């Protein structure tokens, strides 16, 4: 009896561990794929940038496609942003919330990611830290202006007349199980360089 | 004997309770704070009016009223009844969906696209918990198997 229970527990544990490892491996593979896709996109955009539309218009993007790059020097974070915030997109990288403007465009651009993957150290970000985003058309430098923790159902997503960036992830960052709260980081644009046509 | 004494005491207290209370309360000096409150009231009302005036200029009241009317199922007023200084067309457009979302915020799991007032996207994950459970189960299972052999 004891041996049977031990065998079942060991088998179940091994299966759970394998599933978790497979998920992490799949996420790493998706991350590399989206990074490659962004490199191709960057090269393609550099060639056709002069003809690309710009100026605060939200362009529909294919879900899962790379739309830009997110760099946070203080956290040594350098990730490719993908379009969409569903699980299939968040495994590859921080997801841009469809319907919100792209980073650098007028309005509140919202980017979300898992706390155990790309935003695992987002809680270390403090007011005054620098964030850099690069999209097809511009590179924007942001300064963190606020951070707060809200409940998961709190209505926090708001449009803005200004150029604003919002990063969200689950809170507490180190928590076993579905985290009950959300960490909201807001940043304001400190500088913007248009890269289109370079 | 004691019962009659108790009843008579109760009757005396009951009969003279009101005059005694009047005597005691008559000694107290009423606080003069009410006059100050009355003076402050108009000042507060003025401040609120100033705030309300600012808010009216900062928000689009026309859209807000239209969305509220649509939510409550109220038929909007005819075009002729609208104020003549309205900058919007006379035909009242249906309320945008974003205003309706204010009344009932969606669940966190439903935020897949941007909506005004929506909660943050659901980034919760169970992978760390599964990994920990798996590790614990594996260790306990192996320990049981090993203990059996020993």
CSV table of C-alpha atoms in Angstrom, one decimal:
chain,number,residue,atom,x,y,z
A,1,UNK,CA,0.0,0.0,0.0
A,2,UNK,CA,2.7,2.4,1.0
A,3,UNK,CA,4.7,1.5,-2.1
A,4,UNK,CA,1.7,2.1,-4.3
A,5,UNK,CA,1.0,5.5,-2.8
A,6,UNK,CA,4.7,6.4,-3.1
A,7,UNK,CA,4.7,5.3,-6.7
A,8,UNK,CA,1.6,7.3,-7.5
A,9,UNK,CA,2.9,10.4,-5.8
A,10,UNK,CA,6.3,10.2,-7.6
A,11,UNK,CA,4.6,9.6,-10.9
A,12,UNK,CA,2.2,12.5,-10.4
A,13,UNK,CA,5.0,14.8,-9.2
A,14,UNK,CA,7.1,13.8,-12.2
A,15,UNK,CA,4.3,14.6,-14.6
A,16,UNK,CA,3.6,17.9,-13.0
A,17,UNK,CA,7.3,18.8,-13.1
A,18,UNK,CA,7.5,17.7,-16.7
A,19,UNK,CA,4.5,19.8,-17.6
A,20,UNK,CA,5.9,22.9,-15.9
A,21,UNK,CA,9.3,22.4,-17.6
A,22,UNK,CA,7.7,21.8,-20.9
A,23,UNK,CA,5.7,25.1,-20.5
A,24,UNK,CA,8.9,27.0,-19.7
A,25,UNK,CA,10.7,25.4,-22.6
A,26,UNK,CA,7.9,26.2,-24.9
A,27,UNK,CA,7.9,29.8,-23.7
A,28,UNK,CA,11.6,30.0,-24.3
A,29,UNK,CA,11.2,28.7,-27.8
A,30,UNK,CA,8.4,31.1,-28.5
A,31,UNK,CA,10.5,34.0,-27.2
A,32,UNK,CA,13.3,33.1,-29.5
A,33,UNK,CA,11.0,32.9,-32.4
A,34,UNK,CA,9.4,36.2,-31.8
A,35,UNK,CA,12.9,37.8,-31.4
A,36,UNK,CA,13.9,36.5,-34.8
A,37,UNK,CA,10.6,37.7,-36.2
A,38,UNK,CA,11.3,41.2,-34.8
A,39,UNK,CA,14.8,41.2,-36.3
A,40,UNK,CA,13.3,40.5,-39.7
A,41,UNK,CA,10.6,43.1,-39.1
A,42,UNK,CA,13.1,45.7,-38.1
A,43,UNK,CA,15.1,45.1,-41.3
A,44,UNK,CA,11.9,45.2,-43.4
A,45,UNK,CA,10.7,48.3,-41.7
A,46,UNK,CA,13.9,50.1,-42.2
A,47,UNK,CA,13.5,49.6,-45.9
A,48,UNK,CA,9.9,50.7,-46.1
A,49,UNK,CA,9.8,53.1,-43.2
A,50,UNK,CA,9.5,56.2,-45.3
A,51,UNK,CA,6.2,55.1,-46.7
A,52,UNK,CA,4.7,53.9,-43.4
A,53,UNK,CA,1.8,55.8,-41.8
A,54,UNK,CA,2.4,57.4,-38.5
A,55,UNK,CA,0.9,60.0,-36.2
A,56,UNK,CA,-1.1,58.6,-33.4
A,57,UNK,CA,-3.2,56.1,-35.3
A,58,UNK,CA,-3.7,52.7,-33.8
A,59,UNK,CA,-2.7,50.2,-36.4
A,60,UNK,CA,-4.2,46.8,-36.1
A,61,UNK,CA,-1.6,44.1,-35.8
A,62,UNK,CA,-1.7,40.4,-36.1
A,63,UNK,CA,-2.0,38.7,-32.7
A,64,UNK,CA,1.3,37.2,-31.7
A,65,UNK,CA,3.3,39.3,-34.1
A,66,UNK,CA,6.2,41.4,-32.7
A,67,UNK,CA,5.4,45.1,-32.5
A,68,UNK,CA,8.4,46.5,-30.8
A,69,UNK,CA,11.0,46.2,-28.2
A,70,UNK,CA,11.0,46.9,-24.5
A,71,UNK,CA,14.2,47.7,-22.7
A,72,UNK,CA,14.5,48.4,-19.0
A,73,UNK,CA,18.2,49.0,-18.1
A,74,UNK,CA,17.6,48.9,-14.3
A,75,UNK,CA,16.2,45.4,-14.6
A,76,UNK,CA,18.5,44.2,-17.4
A,77,UNK,CA,15.3,43.5,-19.3
A,78,UNK,CA,15.3,43.4,-23.1
A,79,UNK,CA,12.2,41.8,-24.6
A,80,UNK,CA,10.3,41.9,-27.8
A,81,UNK,CA,6.7,43.1,-27.4
A,82,UNK,CA,4.1,40.9,-29.1
A,83,UNK,CA,0.5,41.9,-30.0
A,84,UNK,CA,-2.1,40.4,-27.7
A,85,UNK,CA,-2.3,39.5,-24.0
A,86,UNK,CA,-3.7,36.0,-24.3
A,87,UNK,CA,-1.7,33.1,-22.9
A,88,UNK,CA,-0.5,32.0,-26.4
A,89,UNK,CA,1.1,35.5,-26.8
A,90,UNK,CA,2.3,36.1,-23.3
A,91,UNK,CA,4.5,33.0,-23.4
A,92,UNK,CA,6.5,34.7,-26.1
A,93,UNK,CA,7.0,38.1,-24.6
A,94,UNK,CA,5.3,41.0,-23.0
A,95,UNK,CA,2.0,41.6,-24.7
A,96,UNK,CA,0.6,44.8,-26.0
A,97,UNK,CA,-3.1,45.2,-25.2
A,98,UNK,CA,-5.0,45.5,-28.5
A,99,UNK,CA,-6.9,48.6,-28.8
A,100,UNK,CA,-4.4,50.7,-26.9
A,101,UNK,CA,-1.9,52.8,-28.8
A,102,UNK,CA,1.5,51.5,-29.6
A,103,UNK,CA,4.3,52.7,-27.4
A,104,UNK,CA,5.2,56.2,-28.3
A,105,UNK,CA,1.9,57.1,-29.9
A,106,UNK,CA,-0.5,59.5,-28.2
A,107,UNK,CA,-2.5,57.8,-25.5
A,108,UNK,CA,-2.0,55.2,-22.9
A,109,UNK,CA,-0.1,52.2,-24.3
A,110,UNK,CA,-0.6,49.1,-22.1
A,111,UNK,CA,1.9,46.2,-21.9
A,112,UNK,CA,1.4,43.2,-19.8
A,113,UNK,CA,3.5,40.1,-19.0
A,114,UNK,CA,3.7,37.2,-16.6
A,115,UNK,CA,5.3,37.8,-13.2
A,116,UNK,CA,7.2,34.5,-13.4
A,117,UNK,CA,8.7,35.2,-16.9
A,118,UNK,CA,9.4,38.5,-18.5
A,119,UNK,CA,8.3,40.7,-15.7
A,120,UNK,CA,9.7,38.7,-12.9
A,121,UNK,CA,11.7,41.6,-11.6
A,122,UNK,CA,9.2,44.4,-12.4
A,123,UNK,CA,8.6,45.0,-8.7
A,124,UNK,CA,12.2,46.3,-8.4
A,125,UNK,CA,11.3,49.2,-10.7
A,126,UNK,CA,11.1,52.5,-8.9
A,127,UNK,CA,9.8,56.0,-9.7
A,128,UNK,CA,12.5,57.7,-11.8
A,129,UNK,CA,13.8,54.6,-13.6
A,130,UNK,CA,14.1,54.7,-17.3
A,131,UNK,CA,12.3,52.6,-19.8
A,132,UNK,CA,13.0,52.5,-23.5
A,133,UNK,CA,10.6,51.3,-26.2
A,134,UNK,CA,11.3,50.9,-29.8
A,135,UNK,CA,8.6,50.3,-32.4
A,136,UNK,CA,8.6,50.4,-36.2
A,137,UNK,CA,8.6,54.2,-36.2
A,138,UNK,CA,10.1,55.6,-33.1
A,139,UNK,CA,12.2,55.1,-30.1
A,140,UNK,CA,10.8,56.5,-26.9
A,141,UNK,CA,12.5,57.0,-23.6
A,142,UNK,CA,10.1,56.9,-20.6
A,143,UNK,CA,10.5,57.8,-17.0
A,144,UNK,CA,8.6,55.8,-14.4
A,145,UNK,CA,6.1,58.2,-12.8
A,146,UNK,CA,4.1,55.9,-10.6
A,147,UNK,CA,3.6,52.4,-9.3
A,148,UNK,CA,0.6,50.9,-7.4
A,149,UNK,CA,-1.0,47.7,-6.5
A,150,UNK,CA,-4.7,47.1,-7.2
A,151,UNK,CA,-7.0,44.2,-7.0
A,152,UNK,CA,-7.4,42.0,-10.1
A,153,UNK,CA,-10.9,43.4,-10.8
A,154,UNK,CA,-10.1,47.1,-10.2
A,155,UNK,CA,-10.9,49.3,-13.3
A,156,UNK,CA,-7.4,50.6,-13.9
A,157,UNK,CA,-7.2,50.8,-17.7
A,158,UNK,CA,-7.8,54.4,-18.7
A,159,UNK,CA,-7.1,56.3,-21.9
A,160,UNK,CA,-4.9,59.3,-21.7
A,161,UNK,CA,-4.6,62.5,-23.8
A,162,UNK,CA,-0.8,62.3,-23.3
A,163,UNK,CA,1.8,59.9,-24.4
A,164,UNK,CA,1.8,57.4,-21.6
A,165,UNK,CA,3.0,53.8,-20.9
A,166,UNK,CA,1.5,51.4,-18.5
A,167,UNK,CA,3.1,48.1,-17.6
A,168,UNK,CA,1.1,45.5,-15.7
A,169,UNK,CA,1.8,42.2,-14.1
A,170,UNK,CA,0.5,40.0,-11.3
A,171,UNK,CA,1.1,40.8,-7.7
A,172,UNK,CA,2.6,39.6,-5.4
A,173,UNK,CA,5.4,38.7,-7.8
A,174,UNK,CA,6.5,35.8,-5.6
A,175,UNK,CA,3.3,33.9,-5.0
A,176,UNK,CA,2.2,30.4,-5.5
A,177,UNK,CA,-1.1,30.1,-7.3
A,178,UNK,CA,-3.0,32.7,-9.2
A,179,UNK,CA,-2.0,36.0,-7.8
A,180,UNK,CA,-4.9,38.1,-6.5
A,181,UNK,CA,-3.6,41.6,-7.3
A,182,UNK,CA,-2.0,43.5,-10.1
A,183,UNK,CA,1.1,45.7,-10.1
A,184,UNK,CA,0.6,48.8,-12.3
A,185,UNK,CA,3.7,50.8,-13.4
A,186,UNK,CA,3.0,54.0,-15.2
A,187,UNK,CA,5.6,56.0,-17.1
A,188,UNK,CA,5.6,59.3,-19.0
A,189,UNK,CA,7.5,60.0,-22.2
A,190,UNK,CA,10.8,61.9,-21.6
A,191,UNK,CA,12.0,61.8,-25.2
A,192,UNK,CA,11.1,60.5,-28.5
A,193,UNK,CA,13.2,59.9,-31.6
A,194,UNK,CA,11.6,58.9,-34.8
A,195,UNK,CA,13.5,56.1,-36.4
A,196,UNK,CA,11.4,55.8,-39.6
A,197,UNK,CA,13.5,56.5,-42.6
A,198,UNK,CA,16.8,55.9,-40.9
B,1,UNK,CA,-42.0,45.3,53.3
B,2,UNK,CA,-39.1,45.5,51.0
B,3,UNK,CA,-41.3,45.1,48.0
B,4,UNK,CA,-43.5,48.0,49.0
B,5,UNK,CA,-40.3,50.1,49.6
B,6,UNK,CA,-39.1,49.1,46.1
B,7,UNK,CA,-42.4,50.0,44.5
B,8,UNK,CA,-42.7,53.3,46.2
B,9,UNK,CA,-39.1,54.2,45.2
B,10,UNK,CA,-39.9,53.2,41.6
B,11,UNK,CA,-43.0,55.3,41.6
B,12,UNK,CA,-41.2,58.4,43.0
B,13,UNK,CA,-38.4,58.0,40.4
B,14,UNK,CA,-41.0,57.6,37.6
B,15,UNK,CA,-43.1,60.5,38.6
B,16,UNK,CA,-40.2,62.9,39.2
B,17,UNK,CA,-37.9,61.8,36.4
B,18,UNK,CA,-38.9,64.4,34.0
B,19,UNK,CA,-38.6,67.4,36.3
B,20,UNK,CA,-35.3,66.0,37.6
B,21,UNK,CA,-34.0,65.7,34.0
B,22,UNK,CA,-35.2,69.2,33.3
B,23,UNK,CA,-33.3,70.5,36.3
B,24,UNK,CA,-30.1,68.8,35.3
B,25,UNK,CA,-30.2,69.8,31.7
B,26,UNK,CA,-31.0,73.3,32.7
B,27,UNK,CA,-27.6,73.6,34.3
B,28,UNK,CA,-25.7,72.7,31.1
B,29,UNK,CA,-24.6,75.5,28.9
B,30,UNK,CA,-25.4,74.9,25.2
B,31,UNK,CA,-22.4,74.9,23.0
B,32,UNK,CA,-22.1,77.9,20.7
B,33,UNK,CA,-20.8,75.9,17.8
B,34,UNK,CA,-24.0,75.9,15.8
B,35,UNK,CA,-23.7,79.4,14.7
B,36,UNK,CA,-20.2,78.8,13.3
B,37,UNK,CA,-21.4,75.8,11.3
B,38,UNK,CA,-24.2,77.9,9.7
B,39,UNK,CA,-21.7,80.5,8.7
B,40,UNK,CA,-19.4,77.9,7.1
B,41,UNK,CA,-22.1,76.2,5.1
B,42,UNK,CA,-22.4,78.8,2.3
B,43,UNK,CA,-18.6,78.8,1.8
B,44,UNK,CA,-18.5,75.0,1.3
B,45,UNK,CA,-21.3,75.2,-1.1
B,46,UNK,CA,-19.4,77.8,-3.1
B,47,UNK,CA,-16.3,75.6,-3.2
B,48,UNK,CA,-18.4,72.7,-4.4
B,49,UNK,CA,-19.9,74.8,-7.1
B,50,UNK,CA,-16.5,75.8,-8.3
B,51,UNK,CA,-15.4,72.2,-8.5
B,52,UNK,CA,-18.5,71.2,-10.3
B,53,UNK,CA,-18.0,74.0,-12.8
B,54,UNK,CA,-14.5,72.8,-13.5
B,55,UNK,CA,-15.6,69.2,-14.0
B,56,UNK,CA,-18.3,70.2,-16.4
B,57,UNK,CA,-15.8,71.9,-18.6
B,58,UNK,CA,-13.4,69.0,-18.5
B,59,UNK,CA,-15.8,66.2,-19.4
B,60,UNK,CA,-18.1,65.7,-22.3
B,61,UNK,CA,-21.4,66.0,-20.6
B,62,UNK,CA,-23.4,65.4,-23.8
B,63,UNK,CA,-21.9,61.9,-24.3
B,64,UNK,CA,-22.3,61.2,-20.6
B,65,UNK,CA,-26.0,62.1,-20.5
B,66,UNK,CA,-26.7,60.2,-23.7
B,67,UNK,CA,-25.0,57.1,-22.4
B,68,UNK,CA,-26.9,57.3,-19.2
B,69,UNK,CA,-30.1,57.7,-21.0
B,70,UNK,CA,-29.3,54.7,-23.2
B,71,UNK,CA,-28.4,52.6,-20.2
B,72,UNK,CA,-31.6,53.4,-18.4
B,73,UNK,CA,-33.7,52.9,-21.5
B,74,UNK,CA,-34.9,56.5,-21.5
B,75,UNK,CA,-35.9,57.9,-24.9
B,76,UNK,CA,-33.8,60.9,-25.7
B,77,UNK,CA,-35.5,64.3,-26.2
B,78,UNK,CA,-36.4,65.3,-29.7
B,79,UNK,CA,-34.0,67.4,-31.6
B,80,UNK,CA,-36.1,70.5,-31.2
B,81,UNK,CA,-35.9,70.3,-27.5
B,82,UNK,CA,-32.1,70.3,-27.4
B,83,UNK,CA,-30.3,73.4,-26.4
B,84,UNK,CA,-29.5,75.6,-29.3
B,85,UNK,CA,-25.9,76.1,-28.3
B,86,UNK,CA,-25.1,72.4,-28.5
B,87,UNK,CA,-22.2,71.7,-30.8
B,88,UNK,CA,-23.2,68.2,-31.6
B,89,UNK,CA,-25.7,67.2,-34.3
B,90,UNK,CA,-29.3,67.1,-33.4
B,91,UNK,CA,-29.7,63.4,-33.8
B,92,UNK,CA,-28.7,61.6,-30.6
B,93,UNK,CA,-26.3,58.8,-31.4
B,94,UNK,CA,-26.4,55.6,-29.4
B,95,UNK,CA,-24.1,55.4,-26.4
B,96,UNK,CA,-20.6,54.2,-26.9
B,97,UNK,CA,-19.9,50.8,-25.3
B,98,UNK,CA,-17.1,52.3,-23.2
B,99,UNK,CA,-19.5,54.3,-21.1
B,100,UNK,CA,-21.6,51.3,-20.4
B,101,UNK,CA,-18.6,49.4,-19.1
B,102,UNK,CA,-18.3,51.9,-16.3
B,103,UNK,CA,-21.3,50.5,-14.6
B,104,UNK,CA,-20.1,46.9,-14.4
B,105,UNK,CA,-16.4,46.4,-14.8
B,106,UNK,CA,-15.5,43.2,-16.6
B,107,UNK,CA,-13.7,40.4,-14.9
B,108,UNK,CA,-9.9,40.3,-15.1
B,109,UNK,CA,-10.0,37.2,-17.4
B,110,UNK,CA,-12.1,39.1,-19.9
B,111,UNK,CA,-9.7,41.9,-20.7
B,112,UNK,CA,-8.3,40.9,-24.1
B,113,UNK,CA,-8.7,44.4,-25.6
B,114,UNK,CA,-8.6,47.9,-24.3
B,115,UNK,CA,-11.8,49.2,-22.9
B,116,UNK,CA,-12.2,52.3,-20.8
B,117,UNK,CA,-12.3,51.3,-17.1
B,118,UNK,CA,-11.4,47.7,-17.7
B,119,UNK,CA,-9.3,45.8,-15.2
B,120,UNK,CA,-5.7,44.9,-16.0
B,121,UNK,CA,-5.2,41.8,-18.3
B,122,UNK,CA,-5.1,38.5,-16.5
B,123,UNK,CA,-1.4,37.6,-16.2
B,124,UNK,CA,-1.9,35.1,-13.4
B,125,UNK,CA,-0.2,31.8,-13.9
B,126,UNK,CA,-0.2,28.5,-12.1
B,127,UNK,CA,3.1,27.2,-13.4
B,128,UNK,CA,5.1,28.0,-10.2
B,129,UNK,CA,2.4,26.3,-8.1
B,130,UNK,CA,2.4,23.3,-10.4
B,131,UNK,CA,6.1,23.1,-10.3
B,132,UNK,CA,6.2,23.3,-6.5
B,133,UNK,CA,3.4,20.7,-6.1
B,134,UNK,CA,5.2,18.4,-8.6
B,135,UNK,CA,8.4,18.7,-6.8
B,136,UNK,CA,6.8,18.1,-3.4
B,137,UNK,CA,4.9,15.1,-4.7
B,138,UNK,CA,8.0,13.6,-6.3
B,139,UNK,CA,10.1,14.0,-3.1
B,140,UNK,CA,7.4,12.5,-0.9
B,141,UNK,CA,6.8,9.7,-3.4
B,142,UNK,CA,10.4,8.9,-3.6
B,143,UNK,CA,10.8,9.0,0.1
B,144,UNK,CA,7.9,6.5,0.6
B,145,UNK,CA,9.4,4.2,-2.0
B,146,UNK,CA,12.8,4.4,-0.4
B,147,UNK,CA,11.4,3.9,3.1
B,148,UNK,CA,9.7,0.8,1.9
B,149,UNK,CA,13.0,-0.6,0.6
B,150,UNK,CA,14.8,0.2,3.8
